[in-house]
Short mmCIF file of C-alpha atoms in Angstrom, two decimals:
data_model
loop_
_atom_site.label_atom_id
_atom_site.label_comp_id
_atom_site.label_asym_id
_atom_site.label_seq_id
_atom_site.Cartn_x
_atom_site.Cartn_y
_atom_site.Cartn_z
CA UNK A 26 106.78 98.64 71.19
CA UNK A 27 108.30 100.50 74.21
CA UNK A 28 107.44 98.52 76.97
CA UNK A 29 107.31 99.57 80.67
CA UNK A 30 107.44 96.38 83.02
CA UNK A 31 106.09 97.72 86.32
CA UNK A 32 106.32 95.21 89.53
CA UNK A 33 106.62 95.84 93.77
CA UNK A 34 109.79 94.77 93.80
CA UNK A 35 112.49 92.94 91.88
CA UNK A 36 115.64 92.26 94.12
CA UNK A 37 117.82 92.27 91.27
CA UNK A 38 120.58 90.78 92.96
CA UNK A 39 119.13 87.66 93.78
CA UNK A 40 115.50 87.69 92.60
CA UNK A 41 112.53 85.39 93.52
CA UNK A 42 111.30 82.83 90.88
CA UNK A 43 108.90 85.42 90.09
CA UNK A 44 111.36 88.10 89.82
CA UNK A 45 113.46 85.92 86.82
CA UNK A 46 110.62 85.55 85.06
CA UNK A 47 110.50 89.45 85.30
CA UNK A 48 113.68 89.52 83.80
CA UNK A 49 113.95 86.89 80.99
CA UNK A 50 110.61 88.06 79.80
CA UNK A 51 112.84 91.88 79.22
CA UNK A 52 115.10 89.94 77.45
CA UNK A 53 112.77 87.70 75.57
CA UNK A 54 111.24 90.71 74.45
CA UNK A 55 114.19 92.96 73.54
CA UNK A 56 115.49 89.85 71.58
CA UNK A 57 112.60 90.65 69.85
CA UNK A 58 113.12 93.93 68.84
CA UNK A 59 111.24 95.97 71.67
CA UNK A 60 113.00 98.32 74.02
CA UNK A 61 112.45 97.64 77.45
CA UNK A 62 112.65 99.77 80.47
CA UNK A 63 111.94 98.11 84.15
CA UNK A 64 110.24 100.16 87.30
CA UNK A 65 110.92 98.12 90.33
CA UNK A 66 110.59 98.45 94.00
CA UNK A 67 114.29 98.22 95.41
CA UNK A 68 115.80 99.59 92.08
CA UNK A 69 113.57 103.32 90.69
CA UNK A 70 111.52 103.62 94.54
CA UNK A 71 112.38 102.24 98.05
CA UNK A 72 110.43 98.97 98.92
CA UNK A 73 110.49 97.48 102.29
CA UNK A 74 110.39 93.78 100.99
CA UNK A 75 109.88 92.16 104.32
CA UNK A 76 106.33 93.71 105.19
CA UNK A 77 104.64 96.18 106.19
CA UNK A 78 103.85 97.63 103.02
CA UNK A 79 100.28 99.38 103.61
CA UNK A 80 102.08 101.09 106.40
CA UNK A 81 105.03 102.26 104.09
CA UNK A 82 101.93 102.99 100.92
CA UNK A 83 100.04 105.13 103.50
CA UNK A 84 103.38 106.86 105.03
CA UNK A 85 104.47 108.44 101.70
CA UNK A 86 105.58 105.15 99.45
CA UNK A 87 102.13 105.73 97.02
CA UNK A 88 103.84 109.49 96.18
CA UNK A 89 107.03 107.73 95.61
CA UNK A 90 105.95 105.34 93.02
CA UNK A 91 103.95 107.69 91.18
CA UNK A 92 107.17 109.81 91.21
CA UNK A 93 109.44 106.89 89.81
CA UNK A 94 106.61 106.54 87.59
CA UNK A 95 106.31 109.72 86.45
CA UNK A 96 109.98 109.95 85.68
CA UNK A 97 109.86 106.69 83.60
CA UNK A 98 107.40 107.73 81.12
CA UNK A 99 108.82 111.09 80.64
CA UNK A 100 112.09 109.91 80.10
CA UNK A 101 111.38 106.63 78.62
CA UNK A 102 108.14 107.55 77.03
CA UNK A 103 106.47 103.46 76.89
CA UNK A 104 103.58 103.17 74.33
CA UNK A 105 102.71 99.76 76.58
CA UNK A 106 102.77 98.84 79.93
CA UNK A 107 103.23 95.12 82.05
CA UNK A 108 102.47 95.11 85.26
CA UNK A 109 103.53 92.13 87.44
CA UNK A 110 102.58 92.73 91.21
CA UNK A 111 99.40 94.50 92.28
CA UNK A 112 100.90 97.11 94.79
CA UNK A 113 102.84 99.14 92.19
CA UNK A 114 99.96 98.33 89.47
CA UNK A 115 97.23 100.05 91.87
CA UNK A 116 99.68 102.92 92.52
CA UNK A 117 100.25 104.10 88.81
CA UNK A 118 96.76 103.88 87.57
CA UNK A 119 94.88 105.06 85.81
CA UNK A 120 96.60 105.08 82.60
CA UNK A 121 95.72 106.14 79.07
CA UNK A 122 98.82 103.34 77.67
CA UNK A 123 97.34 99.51 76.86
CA UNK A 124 97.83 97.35 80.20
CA UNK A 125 98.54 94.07 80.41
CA UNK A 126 99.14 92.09 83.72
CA UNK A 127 101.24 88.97 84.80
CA UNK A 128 99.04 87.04 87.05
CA UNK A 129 101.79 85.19 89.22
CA UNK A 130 99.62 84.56 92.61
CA UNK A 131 97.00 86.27 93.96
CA UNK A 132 97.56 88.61 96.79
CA UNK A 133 94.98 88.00 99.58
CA UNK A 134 96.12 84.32 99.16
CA UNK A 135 99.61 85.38 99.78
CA UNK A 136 98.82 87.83 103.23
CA UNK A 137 96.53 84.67 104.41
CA UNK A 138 99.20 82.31 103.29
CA UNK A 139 101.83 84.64 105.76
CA UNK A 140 99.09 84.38 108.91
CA UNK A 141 97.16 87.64 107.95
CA UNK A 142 93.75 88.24 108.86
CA UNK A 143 90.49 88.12 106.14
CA UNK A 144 90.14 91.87 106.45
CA UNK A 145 93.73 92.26 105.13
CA UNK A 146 93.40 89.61 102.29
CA UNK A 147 90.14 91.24 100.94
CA UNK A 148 91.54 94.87 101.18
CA UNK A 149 94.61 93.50 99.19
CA UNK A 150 91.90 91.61 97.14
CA UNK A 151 89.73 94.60 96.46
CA UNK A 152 93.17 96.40 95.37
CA UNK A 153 94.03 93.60 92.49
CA UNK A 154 91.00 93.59 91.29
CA UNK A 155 90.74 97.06 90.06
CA UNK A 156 94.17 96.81 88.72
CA UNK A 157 92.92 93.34 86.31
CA UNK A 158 89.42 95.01 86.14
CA UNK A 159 91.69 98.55 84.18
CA UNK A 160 93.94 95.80 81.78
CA UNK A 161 93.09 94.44 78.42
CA UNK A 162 95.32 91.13 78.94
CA UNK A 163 96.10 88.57 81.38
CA UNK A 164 99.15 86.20 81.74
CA UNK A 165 99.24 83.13 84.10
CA UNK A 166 101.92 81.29 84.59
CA UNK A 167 99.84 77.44 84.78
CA UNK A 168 96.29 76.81 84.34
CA UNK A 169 95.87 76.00 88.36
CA UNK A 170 96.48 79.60 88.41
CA UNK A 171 94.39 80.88 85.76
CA UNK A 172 91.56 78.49 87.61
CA UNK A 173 92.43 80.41 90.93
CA UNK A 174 92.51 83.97 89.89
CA UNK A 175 88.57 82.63 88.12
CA UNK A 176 87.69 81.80 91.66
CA UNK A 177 88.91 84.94 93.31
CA UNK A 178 87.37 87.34 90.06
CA UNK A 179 84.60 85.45 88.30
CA UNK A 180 82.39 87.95 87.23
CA UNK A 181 85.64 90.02 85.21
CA UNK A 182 85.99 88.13 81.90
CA UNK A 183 89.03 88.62 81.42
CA UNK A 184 91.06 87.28 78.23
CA UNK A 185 94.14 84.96 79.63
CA UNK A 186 97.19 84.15 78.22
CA UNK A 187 98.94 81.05 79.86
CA UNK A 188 102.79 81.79 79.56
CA UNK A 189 104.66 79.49 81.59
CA UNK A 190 107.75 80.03 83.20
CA UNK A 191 111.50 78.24 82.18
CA UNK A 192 115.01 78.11 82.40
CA UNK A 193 117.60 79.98 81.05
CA UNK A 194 119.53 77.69 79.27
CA UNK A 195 122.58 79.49 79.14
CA UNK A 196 123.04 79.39 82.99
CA UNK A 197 121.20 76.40 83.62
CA UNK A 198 122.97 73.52 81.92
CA UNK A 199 123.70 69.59 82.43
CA UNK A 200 125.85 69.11 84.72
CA UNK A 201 127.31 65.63 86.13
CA UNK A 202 126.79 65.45 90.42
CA UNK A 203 130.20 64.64 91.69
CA UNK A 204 131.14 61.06 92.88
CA UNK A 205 130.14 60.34 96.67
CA UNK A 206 129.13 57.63 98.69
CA UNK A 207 126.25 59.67 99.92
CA UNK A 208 123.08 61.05 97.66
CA UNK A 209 122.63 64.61 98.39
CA UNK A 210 118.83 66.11 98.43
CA UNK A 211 118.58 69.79 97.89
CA UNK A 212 115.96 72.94 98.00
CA UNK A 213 116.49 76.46 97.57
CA UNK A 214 113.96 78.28 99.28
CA UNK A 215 112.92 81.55 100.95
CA UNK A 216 112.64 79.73 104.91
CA UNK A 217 108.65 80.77 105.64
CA UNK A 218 105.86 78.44 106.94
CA UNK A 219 103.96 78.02 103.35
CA UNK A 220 107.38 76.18 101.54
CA UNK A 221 106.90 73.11 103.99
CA UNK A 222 109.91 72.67 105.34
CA UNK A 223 109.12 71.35 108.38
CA UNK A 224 107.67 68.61 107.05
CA UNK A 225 110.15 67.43 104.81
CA UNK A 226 112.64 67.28 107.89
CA UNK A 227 109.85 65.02 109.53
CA UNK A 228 109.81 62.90 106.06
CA UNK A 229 113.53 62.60 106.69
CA UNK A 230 113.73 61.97 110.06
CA UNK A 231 111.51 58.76 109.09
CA UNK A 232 114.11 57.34 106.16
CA UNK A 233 116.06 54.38 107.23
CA UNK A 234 119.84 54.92 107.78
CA UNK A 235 121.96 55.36 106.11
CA UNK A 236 120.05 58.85 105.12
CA UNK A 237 121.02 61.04 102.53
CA UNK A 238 123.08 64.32 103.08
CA UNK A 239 119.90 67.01 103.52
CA UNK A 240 120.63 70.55 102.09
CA UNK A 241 118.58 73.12 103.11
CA UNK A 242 119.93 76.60 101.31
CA UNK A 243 118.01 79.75 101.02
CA UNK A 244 117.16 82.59 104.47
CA UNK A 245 114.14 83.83 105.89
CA UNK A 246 112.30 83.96 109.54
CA UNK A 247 112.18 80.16 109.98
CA UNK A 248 116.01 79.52 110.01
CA UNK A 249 116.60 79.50 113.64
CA UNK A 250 113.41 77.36 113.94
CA UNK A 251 114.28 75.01 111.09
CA UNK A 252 117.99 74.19 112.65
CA UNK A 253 116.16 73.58 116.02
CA UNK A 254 113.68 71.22 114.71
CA UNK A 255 116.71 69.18 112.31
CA UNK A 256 118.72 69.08 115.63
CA UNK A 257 115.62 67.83 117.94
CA UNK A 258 115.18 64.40 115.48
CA UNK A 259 118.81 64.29 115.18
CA UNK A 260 118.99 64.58 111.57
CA UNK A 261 122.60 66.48 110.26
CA UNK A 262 121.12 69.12 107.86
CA UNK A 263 123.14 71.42 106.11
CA UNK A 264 121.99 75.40 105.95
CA UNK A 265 124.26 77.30 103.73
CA UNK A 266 122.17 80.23 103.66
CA UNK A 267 121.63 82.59 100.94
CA UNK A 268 122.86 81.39 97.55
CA UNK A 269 123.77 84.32 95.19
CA UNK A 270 122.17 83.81 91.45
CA UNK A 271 125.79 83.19 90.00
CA UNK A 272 126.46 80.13 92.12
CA UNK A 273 122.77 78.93 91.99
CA UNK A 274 123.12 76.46 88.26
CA UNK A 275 126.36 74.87 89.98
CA UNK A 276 124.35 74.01 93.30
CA UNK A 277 121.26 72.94 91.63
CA UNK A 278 123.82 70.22 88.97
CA UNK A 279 125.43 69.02 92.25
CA UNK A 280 122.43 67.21 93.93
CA UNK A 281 121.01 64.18 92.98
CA UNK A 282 117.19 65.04 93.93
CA UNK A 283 116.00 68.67 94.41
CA UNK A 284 112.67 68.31 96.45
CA UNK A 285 110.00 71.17 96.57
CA UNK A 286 107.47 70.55 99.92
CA UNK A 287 105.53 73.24 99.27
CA UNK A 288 102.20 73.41 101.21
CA UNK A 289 100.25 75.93 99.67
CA UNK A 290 100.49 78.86 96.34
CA UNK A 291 102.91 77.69 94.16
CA UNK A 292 101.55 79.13 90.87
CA UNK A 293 104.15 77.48 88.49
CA UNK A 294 108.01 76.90 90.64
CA UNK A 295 110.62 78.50 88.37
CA UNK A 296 112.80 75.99 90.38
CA UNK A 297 111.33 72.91 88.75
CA UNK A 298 112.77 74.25 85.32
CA UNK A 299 115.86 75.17 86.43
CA UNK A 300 116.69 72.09 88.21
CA UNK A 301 115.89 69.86 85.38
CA UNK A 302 117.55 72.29 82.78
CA UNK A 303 120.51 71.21 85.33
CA UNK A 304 120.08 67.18 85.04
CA UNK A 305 118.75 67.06 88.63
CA UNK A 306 115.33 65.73 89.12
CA UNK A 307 112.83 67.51 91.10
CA UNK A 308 110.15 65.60 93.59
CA UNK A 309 107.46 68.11 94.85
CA UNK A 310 103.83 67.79 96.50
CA UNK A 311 100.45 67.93 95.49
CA UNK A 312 100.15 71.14 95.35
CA UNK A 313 99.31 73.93 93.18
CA UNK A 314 100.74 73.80 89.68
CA UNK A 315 103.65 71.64 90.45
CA UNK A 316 101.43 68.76 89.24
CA UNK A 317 100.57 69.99 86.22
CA UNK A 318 104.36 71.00 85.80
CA UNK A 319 106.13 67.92 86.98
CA UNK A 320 103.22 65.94 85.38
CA UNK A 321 104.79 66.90 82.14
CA UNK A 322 107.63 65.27 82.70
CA UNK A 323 106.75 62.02 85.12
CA UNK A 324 103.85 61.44 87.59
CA UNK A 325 106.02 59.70 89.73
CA UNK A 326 107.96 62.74 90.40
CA UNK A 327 104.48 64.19 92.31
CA UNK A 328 104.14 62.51 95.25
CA UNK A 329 100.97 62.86 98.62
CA UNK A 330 103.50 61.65 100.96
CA UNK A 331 107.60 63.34 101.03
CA UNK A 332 108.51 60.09 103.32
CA UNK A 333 107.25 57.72 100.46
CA UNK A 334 108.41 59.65 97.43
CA UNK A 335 111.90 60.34 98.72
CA UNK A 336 112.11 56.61 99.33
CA UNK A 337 110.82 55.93 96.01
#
């Protein structure tokens, strides 16, 4: 097969969890004897990755990724296609080429899960589901999402595949934390309200002292409001921003707990496998398919309350 893995936007430099999975699938797959080619916003068409993309669709970005899209097949010439965002998917159809689509949230969630409106969410809504109601196959990354995108679509019947996500053991690898008086708790996250970081700095805030050195690495619009809140309960938290993907294994082998607080859409957390590939247990909420992930491994690593499980 020549596949053409379509997606909004990739950020190949440092990539989301989502964006990885983009990429070690390509692999995967070329291992396997297919050639690959990948059409991403930020690499073949300019993306603004920060919002306002119905804006930038309406003010000349559709034309652009049916140009980039246009070039690929010409030049590439796919016989398949894999689309993995909904944006970029809605753009390039319709297609004579068999479709298949990588289910990794769905996007009305995501605008209401950033403080949008219902109108937005169901015209973002309305937009996925033509793109899964023109694709043969469907990949989710956990069954909670599977169960969600039946919720959201349930009159489609559409044939799922549940391919979860994983580490790339060749980067992420065992590695023993350094000697130190003090246990160090880490997350790497993109700093917006739905990763619940505020309240694991209130869990923290509540540990008896001696407390354990807090890392919080990763950037986004809650920084300046994250540092605030750390310095109002007088809790010493460390930001050391963004972590490029080479230095990422070595930070995740260096704590002794990685925590994941998330509050809300976290369809699989690439994190959890990459952290573990590392040696370094992961604690994370309730929420979405980090039970059904962690559950795998321990249900004590799943906890309702961050004060109690990081005590624990």
């Amino acid at each position: 097969m020549r596949v053409l893995m379509v997606c909004d936007y990739l950020g190949a430099s440092n990539p989301s969890g989502a964006g990885r999975y983009l990429v070690e699938t390509a692999e995967a797959l070329r291992r396997r004897g297919h050639e690959v080619s990948i059409l991403a916003g930020g690499e073949s068409f300019p993306y603004p990755a920060d919002g306002g993309r119905m804006a930038w669709l309406l003010g000349g970005g559709l034309g652009k990724i049916r140009e980039a899209f246009a070039k690929a097949t010409r030049e590439f010439r796919p016989t398949h296609l894999l689309f993995h965002q909904p944006l970029s998917a809605w753009a390039v159809l319709p297609s004579e080429l068999p479709k298949a689509y990588v289910f990794h949230s769905p996007w009305g969630d995501e605008l209401e899960a950033r403080g949008a409106g219902p109108f937005s969410s169901w015209i973002r809504a309305q937009m996925e589901r033509r793109v899964l109601s023109a694709v043969g196959r469907v990949a989710t990354l956990s069954a909670f999402m599977e169960k969600r995108m039946r919720e959201i679509h349930p009159d489609l019947g559409l044939a799922v595949l549940q391919a979860p996500g994983g580490a790339d053991l060749g980067r992420f690898t065992f590695t023993t934390p350094p000697s130190r008086e003090r246990k160090t708790v880490l997350t790497v996250r993109r700093l917006v309200p739905r990763m619940g970081l505020e309240n694991l700095l209130e869990a923290f805030a509540k540990l008896p002292s001696p407390k354990p050195r807090l890392v919080i690495a990763g950037r986004g619009p809650l920084e300046g409001a994250l540092k605030a809140q750390a310095e109002s309960l007088g809790l010493e938290v460390e930001f050391p921003g963004y972590v490029p993907e080479a230095a990422l294994p070595a930070l995740l082998g260096s704590a002794d707990l990685f925590v994941l607080p998330s509050l809300t859409l976290e369809g699989f957390g690439m994190v959890i496998a990459e952290a573990m590939a590392c040696g370094t247990p992961v604690l994370g909420t309730r929420v979405g398919a980090i039970p059904e992930v962690l559950g795998a491994f321990s249900k004590d690593l799943v906890c309702d309350d961050l004060k109690e499980g990081l005590e624990r």
